[in-house]
Short mmCIF file of C-alpha atoms and ligand atoms in Angstrom, two decimals:
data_model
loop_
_atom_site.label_atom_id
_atom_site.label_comp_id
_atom_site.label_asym_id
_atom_site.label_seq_id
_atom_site.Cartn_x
_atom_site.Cartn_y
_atom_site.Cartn_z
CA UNK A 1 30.68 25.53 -23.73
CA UNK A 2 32.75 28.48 -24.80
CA UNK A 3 31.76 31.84 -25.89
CA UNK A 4 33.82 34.36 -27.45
CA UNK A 5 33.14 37.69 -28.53
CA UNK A 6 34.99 41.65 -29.04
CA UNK A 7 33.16 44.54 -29.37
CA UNK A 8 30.74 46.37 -31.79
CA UNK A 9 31.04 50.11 -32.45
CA UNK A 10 27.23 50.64 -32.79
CA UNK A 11 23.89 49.19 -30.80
CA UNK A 12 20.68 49.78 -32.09
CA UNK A 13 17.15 48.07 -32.61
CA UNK A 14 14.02 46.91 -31.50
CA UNK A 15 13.47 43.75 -29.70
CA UNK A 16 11.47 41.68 -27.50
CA UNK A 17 12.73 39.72 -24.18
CA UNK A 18 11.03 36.56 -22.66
CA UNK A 19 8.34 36.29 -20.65
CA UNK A 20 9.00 37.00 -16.97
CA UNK A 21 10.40 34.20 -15.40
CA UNK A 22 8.45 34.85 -11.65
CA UNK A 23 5.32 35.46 -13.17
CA UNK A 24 5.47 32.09 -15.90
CA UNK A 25 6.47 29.98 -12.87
CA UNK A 26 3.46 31.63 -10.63
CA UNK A 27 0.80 31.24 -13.63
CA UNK A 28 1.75 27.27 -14.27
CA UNK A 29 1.70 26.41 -10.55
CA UNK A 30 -1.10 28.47 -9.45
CA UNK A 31 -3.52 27.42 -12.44
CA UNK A 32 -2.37 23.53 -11.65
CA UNK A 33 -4.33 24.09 -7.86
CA UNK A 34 -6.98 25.93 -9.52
CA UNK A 35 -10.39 24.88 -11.05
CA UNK A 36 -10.50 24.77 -14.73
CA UNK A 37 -8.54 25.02 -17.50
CA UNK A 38 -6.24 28.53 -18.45
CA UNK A 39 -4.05 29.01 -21.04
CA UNK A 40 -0.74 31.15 -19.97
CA UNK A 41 1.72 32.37 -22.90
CA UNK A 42 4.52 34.70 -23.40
CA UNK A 43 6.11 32.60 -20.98
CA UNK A 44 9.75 32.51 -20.28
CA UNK A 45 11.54 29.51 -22.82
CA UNK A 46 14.22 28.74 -20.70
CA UNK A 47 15.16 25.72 -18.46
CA UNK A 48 13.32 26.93 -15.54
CA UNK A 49 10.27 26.67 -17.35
CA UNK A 50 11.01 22.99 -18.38
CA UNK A 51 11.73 22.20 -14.13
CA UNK A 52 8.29 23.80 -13.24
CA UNK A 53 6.53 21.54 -15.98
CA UNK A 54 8.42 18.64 -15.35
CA UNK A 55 7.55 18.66 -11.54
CA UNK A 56 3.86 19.71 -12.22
CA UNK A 57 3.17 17.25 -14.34
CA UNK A 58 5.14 14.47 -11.80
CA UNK A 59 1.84 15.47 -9.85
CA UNK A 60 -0.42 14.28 -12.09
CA UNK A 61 -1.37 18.04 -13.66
CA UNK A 62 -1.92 18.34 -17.15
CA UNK A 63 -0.12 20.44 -19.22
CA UNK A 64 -0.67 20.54 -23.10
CA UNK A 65 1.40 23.07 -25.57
CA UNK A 66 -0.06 24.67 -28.95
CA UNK A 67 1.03 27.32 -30.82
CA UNK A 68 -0.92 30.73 -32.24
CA UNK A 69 -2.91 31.35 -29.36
CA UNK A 70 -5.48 33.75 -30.02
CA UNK A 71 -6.32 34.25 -25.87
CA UNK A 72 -2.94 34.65 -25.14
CA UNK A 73 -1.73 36.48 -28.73
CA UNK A 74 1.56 34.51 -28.57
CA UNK A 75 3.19 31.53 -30.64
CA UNK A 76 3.99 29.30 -27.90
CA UNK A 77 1.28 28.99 -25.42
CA UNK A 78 0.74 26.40 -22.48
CA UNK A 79 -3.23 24.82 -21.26
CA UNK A 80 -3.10 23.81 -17.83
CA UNK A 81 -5.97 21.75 -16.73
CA UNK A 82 -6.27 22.92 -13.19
CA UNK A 83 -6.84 20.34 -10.72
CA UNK A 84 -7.94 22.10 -7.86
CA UNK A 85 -7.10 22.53 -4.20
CA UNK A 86 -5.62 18.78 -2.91
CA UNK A 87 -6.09 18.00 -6.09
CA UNK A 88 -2.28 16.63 -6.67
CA UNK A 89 -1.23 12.90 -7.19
CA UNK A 90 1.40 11.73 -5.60
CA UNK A 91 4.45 11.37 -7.78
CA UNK A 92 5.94 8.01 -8.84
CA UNK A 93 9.67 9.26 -8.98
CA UNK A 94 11.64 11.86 -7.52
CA UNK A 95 10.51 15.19 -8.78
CA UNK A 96 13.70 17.29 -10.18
CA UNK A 97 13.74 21.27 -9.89
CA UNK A 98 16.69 21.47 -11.71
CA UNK A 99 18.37 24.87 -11.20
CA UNK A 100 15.14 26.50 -10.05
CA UNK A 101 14.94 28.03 -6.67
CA UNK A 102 11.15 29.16 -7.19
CA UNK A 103 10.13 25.94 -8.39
CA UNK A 104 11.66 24.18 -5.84
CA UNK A 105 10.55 26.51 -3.16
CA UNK A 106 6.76 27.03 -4.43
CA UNK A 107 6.56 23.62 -4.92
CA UNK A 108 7.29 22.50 -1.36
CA UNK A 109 4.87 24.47 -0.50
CA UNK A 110 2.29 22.86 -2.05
CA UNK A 111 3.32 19.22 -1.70
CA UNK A 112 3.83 19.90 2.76
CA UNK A 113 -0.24 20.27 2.11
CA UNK A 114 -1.20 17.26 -0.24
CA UNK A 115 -2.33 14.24 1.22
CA UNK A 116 0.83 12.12 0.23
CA UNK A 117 5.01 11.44 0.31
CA UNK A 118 7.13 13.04 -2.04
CA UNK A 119 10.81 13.77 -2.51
CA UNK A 120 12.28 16.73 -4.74
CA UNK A 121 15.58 17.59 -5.37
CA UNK A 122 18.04 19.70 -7.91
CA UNK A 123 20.79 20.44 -10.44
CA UNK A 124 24.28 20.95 -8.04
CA UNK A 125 23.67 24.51 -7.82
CA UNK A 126 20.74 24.44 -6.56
CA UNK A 127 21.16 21.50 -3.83
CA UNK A 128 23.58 23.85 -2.37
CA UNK A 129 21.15 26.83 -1.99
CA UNK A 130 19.37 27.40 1.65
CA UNK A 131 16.09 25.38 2.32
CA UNK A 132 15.76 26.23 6.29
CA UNK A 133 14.31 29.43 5.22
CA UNK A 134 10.82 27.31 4.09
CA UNK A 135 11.69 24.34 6.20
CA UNK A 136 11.26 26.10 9.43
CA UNK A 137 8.14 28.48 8.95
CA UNK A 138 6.38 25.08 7.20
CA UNK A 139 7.09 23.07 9.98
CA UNK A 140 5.79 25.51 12.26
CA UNK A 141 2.16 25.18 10.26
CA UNK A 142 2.70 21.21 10.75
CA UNK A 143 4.52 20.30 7.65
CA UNK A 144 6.83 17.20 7.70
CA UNK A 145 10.03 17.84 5.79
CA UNK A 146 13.79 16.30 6.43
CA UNK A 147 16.46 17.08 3.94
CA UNK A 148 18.60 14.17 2.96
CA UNK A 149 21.85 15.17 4.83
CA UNK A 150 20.20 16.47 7.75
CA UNK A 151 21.73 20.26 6.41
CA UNK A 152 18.50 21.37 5.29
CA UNK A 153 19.96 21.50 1.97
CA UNK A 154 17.74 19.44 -0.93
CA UNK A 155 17.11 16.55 -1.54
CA UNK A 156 14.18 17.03 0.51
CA UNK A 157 11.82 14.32 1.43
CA UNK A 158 8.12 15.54 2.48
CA UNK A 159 4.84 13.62 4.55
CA UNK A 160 1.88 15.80 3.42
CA UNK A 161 -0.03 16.95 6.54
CA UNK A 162 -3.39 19.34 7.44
CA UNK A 163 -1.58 22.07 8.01
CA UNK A 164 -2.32 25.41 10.35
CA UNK A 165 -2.37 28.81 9.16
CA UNK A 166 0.79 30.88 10.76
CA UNK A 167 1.42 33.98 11.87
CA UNK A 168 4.81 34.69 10.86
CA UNK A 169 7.90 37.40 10.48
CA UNK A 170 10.26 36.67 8.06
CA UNK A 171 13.63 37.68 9.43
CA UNK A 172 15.21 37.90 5.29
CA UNK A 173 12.81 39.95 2.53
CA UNK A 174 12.16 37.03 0.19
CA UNK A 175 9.55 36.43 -2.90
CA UNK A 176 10.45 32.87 -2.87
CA UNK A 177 9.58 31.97 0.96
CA UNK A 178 6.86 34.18 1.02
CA UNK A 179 5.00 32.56 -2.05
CA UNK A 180 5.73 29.08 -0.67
CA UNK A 181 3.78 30.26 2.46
CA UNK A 182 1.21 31.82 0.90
CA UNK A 183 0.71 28.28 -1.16
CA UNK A 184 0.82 26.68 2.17
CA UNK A 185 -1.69 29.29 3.80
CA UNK A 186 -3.99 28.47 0.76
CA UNK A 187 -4.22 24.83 1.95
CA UNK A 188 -4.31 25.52 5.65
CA UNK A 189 -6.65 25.73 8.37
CA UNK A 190 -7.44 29.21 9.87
CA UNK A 191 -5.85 32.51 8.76
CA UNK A 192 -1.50 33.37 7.78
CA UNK A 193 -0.09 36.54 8.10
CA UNK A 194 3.08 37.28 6.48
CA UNK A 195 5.26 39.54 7.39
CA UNK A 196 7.82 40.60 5.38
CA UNK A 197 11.04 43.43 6.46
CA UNK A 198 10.75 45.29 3.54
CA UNK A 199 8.41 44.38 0.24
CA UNK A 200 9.83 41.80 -2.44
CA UNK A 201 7.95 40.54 -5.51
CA UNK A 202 4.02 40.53 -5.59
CA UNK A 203 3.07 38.53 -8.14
CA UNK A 204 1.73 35.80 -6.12
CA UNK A 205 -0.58 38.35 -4.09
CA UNK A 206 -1.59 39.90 -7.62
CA UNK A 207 -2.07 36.41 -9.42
CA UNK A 208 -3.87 34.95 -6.41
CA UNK A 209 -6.64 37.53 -5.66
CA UNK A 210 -6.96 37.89 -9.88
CA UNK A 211 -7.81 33.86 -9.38
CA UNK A 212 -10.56 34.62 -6.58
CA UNK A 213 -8.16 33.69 -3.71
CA UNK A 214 -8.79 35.36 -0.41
CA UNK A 215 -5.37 36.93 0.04
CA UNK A 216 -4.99 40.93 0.92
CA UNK A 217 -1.66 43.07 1.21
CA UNK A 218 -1.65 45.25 4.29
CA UNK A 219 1.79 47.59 4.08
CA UNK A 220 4.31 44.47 4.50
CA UNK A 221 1.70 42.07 5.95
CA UNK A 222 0.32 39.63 3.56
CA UNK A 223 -2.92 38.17 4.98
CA UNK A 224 -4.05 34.63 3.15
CA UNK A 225 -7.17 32.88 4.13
CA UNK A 226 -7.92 29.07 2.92
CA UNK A 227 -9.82 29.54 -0.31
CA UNK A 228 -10.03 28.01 -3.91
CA UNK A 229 -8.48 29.33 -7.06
CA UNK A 230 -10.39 29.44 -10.58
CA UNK A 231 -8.12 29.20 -13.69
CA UNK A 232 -6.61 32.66 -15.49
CA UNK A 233 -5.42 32.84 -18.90
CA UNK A 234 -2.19 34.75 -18.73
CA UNK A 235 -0.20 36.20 -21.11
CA UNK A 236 2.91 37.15 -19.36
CA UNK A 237 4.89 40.38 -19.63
CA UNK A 238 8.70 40.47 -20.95
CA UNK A 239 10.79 39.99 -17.47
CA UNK A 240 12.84 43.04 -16.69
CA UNK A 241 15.28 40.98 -15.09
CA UNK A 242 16.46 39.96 -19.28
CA UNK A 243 15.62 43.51 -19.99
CA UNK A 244 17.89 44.97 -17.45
CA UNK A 245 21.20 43.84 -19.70
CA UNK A 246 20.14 45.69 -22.76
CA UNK A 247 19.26 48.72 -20.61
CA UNK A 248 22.80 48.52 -19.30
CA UNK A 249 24.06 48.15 -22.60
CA UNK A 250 21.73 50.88 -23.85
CA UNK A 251 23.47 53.21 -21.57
CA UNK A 252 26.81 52.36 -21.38
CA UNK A 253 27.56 51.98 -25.25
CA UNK A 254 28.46 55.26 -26.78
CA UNK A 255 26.68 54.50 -29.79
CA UNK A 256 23.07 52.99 -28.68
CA UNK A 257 19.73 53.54 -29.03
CA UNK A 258 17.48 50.14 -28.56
CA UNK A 259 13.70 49.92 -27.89
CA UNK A 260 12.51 46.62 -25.59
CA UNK A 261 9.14 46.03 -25.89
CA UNK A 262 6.58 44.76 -23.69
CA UNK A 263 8.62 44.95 -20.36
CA UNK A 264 6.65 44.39 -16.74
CA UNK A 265 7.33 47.56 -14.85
CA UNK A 266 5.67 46.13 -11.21
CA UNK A 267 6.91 48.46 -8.72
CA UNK A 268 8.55 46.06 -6.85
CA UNK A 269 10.61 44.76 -9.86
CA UNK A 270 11.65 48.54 -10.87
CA UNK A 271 14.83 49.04 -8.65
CA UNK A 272 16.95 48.72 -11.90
CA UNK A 273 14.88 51.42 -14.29
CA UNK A 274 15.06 54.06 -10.85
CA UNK A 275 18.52 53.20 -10.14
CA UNK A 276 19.56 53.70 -13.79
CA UNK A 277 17.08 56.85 -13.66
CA UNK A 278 19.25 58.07 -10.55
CA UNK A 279 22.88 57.43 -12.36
CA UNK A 280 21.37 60.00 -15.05
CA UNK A 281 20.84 57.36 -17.50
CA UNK A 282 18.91 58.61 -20.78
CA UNK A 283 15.97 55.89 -20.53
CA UNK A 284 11.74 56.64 -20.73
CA UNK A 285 8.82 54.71 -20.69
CA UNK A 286 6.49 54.53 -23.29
CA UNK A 287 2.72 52.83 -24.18
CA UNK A 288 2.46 52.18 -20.21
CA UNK A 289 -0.59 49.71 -19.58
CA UNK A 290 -1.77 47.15 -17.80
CA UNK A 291 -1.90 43.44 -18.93
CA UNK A 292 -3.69 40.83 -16.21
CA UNK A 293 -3.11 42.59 -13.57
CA UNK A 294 0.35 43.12 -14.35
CA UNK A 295 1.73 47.06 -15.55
CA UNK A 296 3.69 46.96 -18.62
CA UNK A 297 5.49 49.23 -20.88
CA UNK A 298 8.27 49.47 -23.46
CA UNK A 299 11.46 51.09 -22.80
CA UNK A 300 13.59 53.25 -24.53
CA UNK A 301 17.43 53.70 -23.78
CA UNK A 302 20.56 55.78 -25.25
CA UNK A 303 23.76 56.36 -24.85
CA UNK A 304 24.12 57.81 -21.50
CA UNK A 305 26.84 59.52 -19.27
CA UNK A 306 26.66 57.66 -15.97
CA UNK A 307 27.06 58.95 -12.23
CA UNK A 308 27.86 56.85 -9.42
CA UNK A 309 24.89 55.52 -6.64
CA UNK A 310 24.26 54.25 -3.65
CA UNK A 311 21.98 51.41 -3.27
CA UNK A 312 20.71 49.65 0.21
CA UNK A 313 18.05 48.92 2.10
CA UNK A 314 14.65 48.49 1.31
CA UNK A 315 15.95 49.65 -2.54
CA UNK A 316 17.79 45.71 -2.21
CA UNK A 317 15.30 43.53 -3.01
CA UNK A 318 13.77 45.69 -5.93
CA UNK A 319 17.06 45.19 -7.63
CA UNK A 320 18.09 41.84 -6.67
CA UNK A 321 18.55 40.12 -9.78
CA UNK A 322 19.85 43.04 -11.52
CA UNK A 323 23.21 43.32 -9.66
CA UNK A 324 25.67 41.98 -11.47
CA UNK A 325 24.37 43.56 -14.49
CA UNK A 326 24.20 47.07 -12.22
CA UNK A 327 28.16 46.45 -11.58
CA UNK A 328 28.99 46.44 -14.76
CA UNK A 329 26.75 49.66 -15.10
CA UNK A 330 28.76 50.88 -12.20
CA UNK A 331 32.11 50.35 -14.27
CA UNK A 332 31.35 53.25 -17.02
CA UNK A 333 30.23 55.31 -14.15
CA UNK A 334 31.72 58.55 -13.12
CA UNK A 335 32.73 58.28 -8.99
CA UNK A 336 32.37 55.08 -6.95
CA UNK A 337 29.27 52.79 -6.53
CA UNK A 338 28.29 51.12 -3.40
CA UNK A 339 26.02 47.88 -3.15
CA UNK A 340 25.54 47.25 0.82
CA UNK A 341 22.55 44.97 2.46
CA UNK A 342 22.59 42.32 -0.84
CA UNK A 343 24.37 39.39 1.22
CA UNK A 344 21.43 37.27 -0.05
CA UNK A 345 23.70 38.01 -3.55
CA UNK A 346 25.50 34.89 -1.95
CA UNK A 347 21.87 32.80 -1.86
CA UNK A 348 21.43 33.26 -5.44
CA UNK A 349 22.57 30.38 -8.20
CA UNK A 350 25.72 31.02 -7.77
CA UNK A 351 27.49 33.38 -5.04
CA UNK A 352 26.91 36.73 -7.09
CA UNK A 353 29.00 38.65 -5.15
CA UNK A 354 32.26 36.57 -5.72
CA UNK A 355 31.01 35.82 -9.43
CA UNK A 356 30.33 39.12 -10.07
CA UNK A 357 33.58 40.51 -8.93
CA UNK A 358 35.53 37.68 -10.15
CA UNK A 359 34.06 38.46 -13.67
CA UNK A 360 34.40 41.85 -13.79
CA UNK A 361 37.94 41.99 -12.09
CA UNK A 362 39.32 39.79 -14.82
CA UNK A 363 38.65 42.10 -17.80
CA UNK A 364 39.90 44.63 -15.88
CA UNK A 365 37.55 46.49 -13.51
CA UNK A 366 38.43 48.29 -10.31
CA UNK A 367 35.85 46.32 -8.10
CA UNK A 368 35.63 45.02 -4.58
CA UNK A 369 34.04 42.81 -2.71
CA UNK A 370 32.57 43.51 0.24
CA UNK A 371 30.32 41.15 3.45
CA UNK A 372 27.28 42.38 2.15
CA UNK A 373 27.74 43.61 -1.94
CA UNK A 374 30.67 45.45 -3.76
CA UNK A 375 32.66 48.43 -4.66
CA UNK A 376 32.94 49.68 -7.70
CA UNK A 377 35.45 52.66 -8.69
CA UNK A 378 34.03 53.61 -12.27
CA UNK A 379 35.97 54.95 -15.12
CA UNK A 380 38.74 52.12 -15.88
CA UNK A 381 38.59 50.69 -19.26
CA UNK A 382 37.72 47.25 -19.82
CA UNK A 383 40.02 44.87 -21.76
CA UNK A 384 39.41 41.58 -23.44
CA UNK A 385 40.08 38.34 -21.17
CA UNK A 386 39.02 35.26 -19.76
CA UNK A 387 35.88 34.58 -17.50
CA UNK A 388 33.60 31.66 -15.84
CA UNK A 389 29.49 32.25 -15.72
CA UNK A 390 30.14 30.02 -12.36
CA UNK A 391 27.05 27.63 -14.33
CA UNK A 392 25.14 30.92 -13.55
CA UNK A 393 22.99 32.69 -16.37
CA UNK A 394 22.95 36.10 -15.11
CA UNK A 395 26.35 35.99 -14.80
CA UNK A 396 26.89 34.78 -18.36
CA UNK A 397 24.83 37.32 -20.16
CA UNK A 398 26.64 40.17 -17.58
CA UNK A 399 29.81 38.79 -18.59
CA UNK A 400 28.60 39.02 -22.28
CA UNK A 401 28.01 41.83 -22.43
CA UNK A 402 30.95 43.12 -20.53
CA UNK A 403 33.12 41.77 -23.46
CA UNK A 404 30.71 44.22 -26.21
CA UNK A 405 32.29 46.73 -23.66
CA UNK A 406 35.99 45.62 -23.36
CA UNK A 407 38.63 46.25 -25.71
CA UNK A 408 40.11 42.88 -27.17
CA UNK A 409 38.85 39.36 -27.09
CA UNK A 410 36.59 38.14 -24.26
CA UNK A 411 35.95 34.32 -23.70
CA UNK A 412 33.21 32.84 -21.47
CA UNK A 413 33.37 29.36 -19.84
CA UNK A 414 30.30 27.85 -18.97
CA UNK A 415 28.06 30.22 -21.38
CA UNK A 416 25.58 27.89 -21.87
CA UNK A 417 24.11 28.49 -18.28
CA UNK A 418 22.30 31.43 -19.92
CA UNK A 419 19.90 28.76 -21.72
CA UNK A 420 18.41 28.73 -17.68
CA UNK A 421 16.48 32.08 -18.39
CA UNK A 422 17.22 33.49 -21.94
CA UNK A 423 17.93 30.82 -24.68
CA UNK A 424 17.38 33.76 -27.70
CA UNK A 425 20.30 36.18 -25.76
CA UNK A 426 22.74 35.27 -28.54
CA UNK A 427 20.32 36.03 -30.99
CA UNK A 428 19.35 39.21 -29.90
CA UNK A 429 23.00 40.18 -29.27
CA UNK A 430 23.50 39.88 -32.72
CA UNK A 431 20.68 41.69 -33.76
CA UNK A 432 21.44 44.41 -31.86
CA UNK A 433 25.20 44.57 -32.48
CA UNK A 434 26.63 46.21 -35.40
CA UNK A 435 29.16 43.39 -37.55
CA UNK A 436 29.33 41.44 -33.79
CA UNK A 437 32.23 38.69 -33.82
CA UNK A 438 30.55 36.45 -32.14
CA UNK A 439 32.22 32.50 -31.76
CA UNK A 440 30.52 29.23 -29.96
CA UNK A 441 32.92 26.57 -29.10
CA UNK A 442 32.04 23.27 -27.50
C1 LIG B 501 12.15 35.10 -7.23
C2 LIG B 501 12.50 35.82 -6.13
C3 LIG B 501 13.85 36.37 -5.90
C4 LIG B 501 14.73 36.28 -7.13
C5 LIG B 501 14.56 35.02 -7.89
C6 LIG B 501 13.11 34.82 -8.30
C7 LIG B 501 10.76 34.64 -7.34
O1 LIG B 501 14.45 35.67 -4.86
O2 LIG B 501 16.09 36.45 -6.77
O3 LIG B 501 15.36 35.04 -9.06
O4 LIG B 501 10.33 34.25 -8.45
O5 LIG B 501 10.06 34.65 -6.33
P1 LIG B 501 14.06 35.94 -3.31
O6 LIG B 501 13.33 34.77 -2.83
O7 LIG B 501 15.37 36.12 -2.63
O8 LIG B 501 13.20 37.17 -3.25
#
């Protein structure tokens, strides 16, 4: 599917993103293992969401919709009637992750400790992302797992054992390994210890000690002890990762001011707001407070005159997700922006670095690619033009909103990959773009 679209002389409004993708993902699979029953809402409405329920309730958990919930305050809200620790059935067909690298990697997690066989696999972006990352660390606490081609690439086939806890150091900073160990650890005999290089994500440490789990966070060693969970209602904050494009646009649009509401500010989630914050971007936080365990806020951006940044390091995985968004920041920048240490860009659902560049270079940009990120020299107008999400949706909505930028027509192949995370983005393009010619073709 096509998208085509020019740009709108003024950006302005309030709005709302979906819930955050990590966190809806964490509250579905952790309240399946726990006892009870929890109602999470706010959650994100895209695909993902559909893999995670599809593969939970493959293992027997169920999962019930209904709308107006009162515990959650939201319109669409989930009850998951926990089924405890080993409380999983095995599955009666292959369970399908579709183009979700949590589920898939939280999941196997969970299903190298239950008591039975299973196979999982994925949509053909994500049978080409990297499973040695989990396959080697699980094996090393006992698990039984051989990937189809022998590549460690899914499909994945899995023996449920007892496992052993593990002492171990991850050699790449990654949410998604570390939460499938710590769902591991939570089924294992004796103590983990996680060590991570520098600190990604915690909602899995927050979510599992707010469920009673014996888990603590020592500096970059996460500590989990074999405990059971108790069901949480949730309601889940908007995901800064959607957020992060109508920040961008916020700033970069000469005419903007747009309020987003609700937005999870965890500090490891924040790179974008501090990097934008650094490149002198005219953005605040308002009504900060804290929602299950979660801090929130909403967040107010304007029309902003750019500098150029460095970003590496430790800064990396704070930001990960919000790359090829930050490029396109980067673009309407005054100087030049480097993006070093992100090779795991390449990991991602599709490679970001060659997507993003791609993307950007056809409408015009003055961008590089580099081993590890990109160059950006900011300042050269953007004109109308042709460009491919590469079936990925962060790349789609970038791209999108690239072309409110670019001068002329822009057309997007493949724009329905932003239905993965974001279904509403159209819809809230529109609302926030003044007379926006906005096209759909099949
Ligand atoms: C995620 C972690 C990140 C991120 C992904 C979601 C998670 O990946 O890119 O979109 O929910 O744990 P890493 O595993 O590389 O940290």
């Amino acid at each position: 599917m096509k998208y085509t679209l020019s740009s709108s002389k003024n950006v302005s409004g309030e709005i709302s993103v979906p819930g955050d993708k990590s966190i809806s993902q964490r509250a579905f699979l952790l309240n399946s293992i726990a006892n009870g029953i929890a109602h999470v809402g706010n959650i994100c409405v895209g695909d993902d969401k559909a893999s995670i329920l599809r593969c939970l309730r493959s293992l027997g958990v169920s999962i019930v919709e209904h709308s107006n919930c009162k515990i959650t305050n939201s319109k669409e809200c989930f009850e998951v009637y926990g089924r405890g620790r080993f409380g999983m059935l095995e599955p009666s067909e292959i369970l399908f992750a579709g183009n979700s690298g949590t589920a898939m990697r939280l999941i196997v997690g969970l299903l190298s400790a239950s008591p039975f066989s299973s196979q999982i696999t994925g949509d053909e972006s994500l049978i080409k992302r990297p499973m040695g990352r989990i396959i080697k660390p699980l094996s090393s606490m006992g698990a039984d797992i051989s990937s189809k081609n022998g590549d460690d690439f899914p499909p994945l086939s899995i023996q449920g054992k007892q496992l052993q806890g593990i002492k171990y150091e991850m050699p790449i900073s990654s949410a998604q390994v570390k939460s499938c160990l710590m769902i591991a650890a939570l089924h294992s005999e004796g103590k983990s210890e996680i060590i991570q290089p520098s600190l990604s994500r915690d909602h899995t440490e927050r979510m599992m000690s707010a469920m009673g789990g014996d888990v603590a966070q020592e500096g970059l060693k996460v500590i989990v002890n074999p405990s059971d969970l108790t069901s949480k209602d949730i309601s889940v904050p908007g995901d800064i990762s959607s957020a992060a494009f109508w920040m961008v646009l916020g700033c970069i649009h000469p005419e903007s001011k747009i309020k987003i509401t609700n937005i999870g500010i965890n500090s490891t989630r924040l790179g974008i707001i501090d990097v934008l914050k650094s490149m002198n971007a005219n953005l605040y936080l308002e009504n900060e407070r804290e929602i299950n365990n979660e801090p929130v806020a909403d967040v107010i951006v304007k029309s902003s005159d750019l500098t150029n940044i460095e970003i590496s390091g430790d800064l990396v995985p704070r930001i990960i997700d919000e790359l090829p968004i930050l490029a396109l920041a980067a673009c309407f920048a005054k100087g030049q922006t480097v993006v070093k240490d992100a090779s795991e860009l390449k990991f991602k659902e599709s490679d970001r670095i060659l997507a993003t560049v791609e993307g950007l270079s056809s409408l015009g940009a003055d961008i590089i690619a580099t081993d590890d990120g990109f160059v950006v020299n900011g300042g050269k107008k953007l004109t109308g033009g042709h460009c491919f999400s590469h079936g990925d949706h962060r790349i789609a909505m970038t791209m999108a909103i690239a072309g409110i930028m670019a001068e002329g027509v822009t057309t997007i192949t493949g724009a329905e990959a932003v239905d993965v995370s974001y279904p509403m983005f159209w819809d809230t393009l529109k609302i926030l773009c003044d007379a926006l010619d906005l096209h759909k073709n099949e």
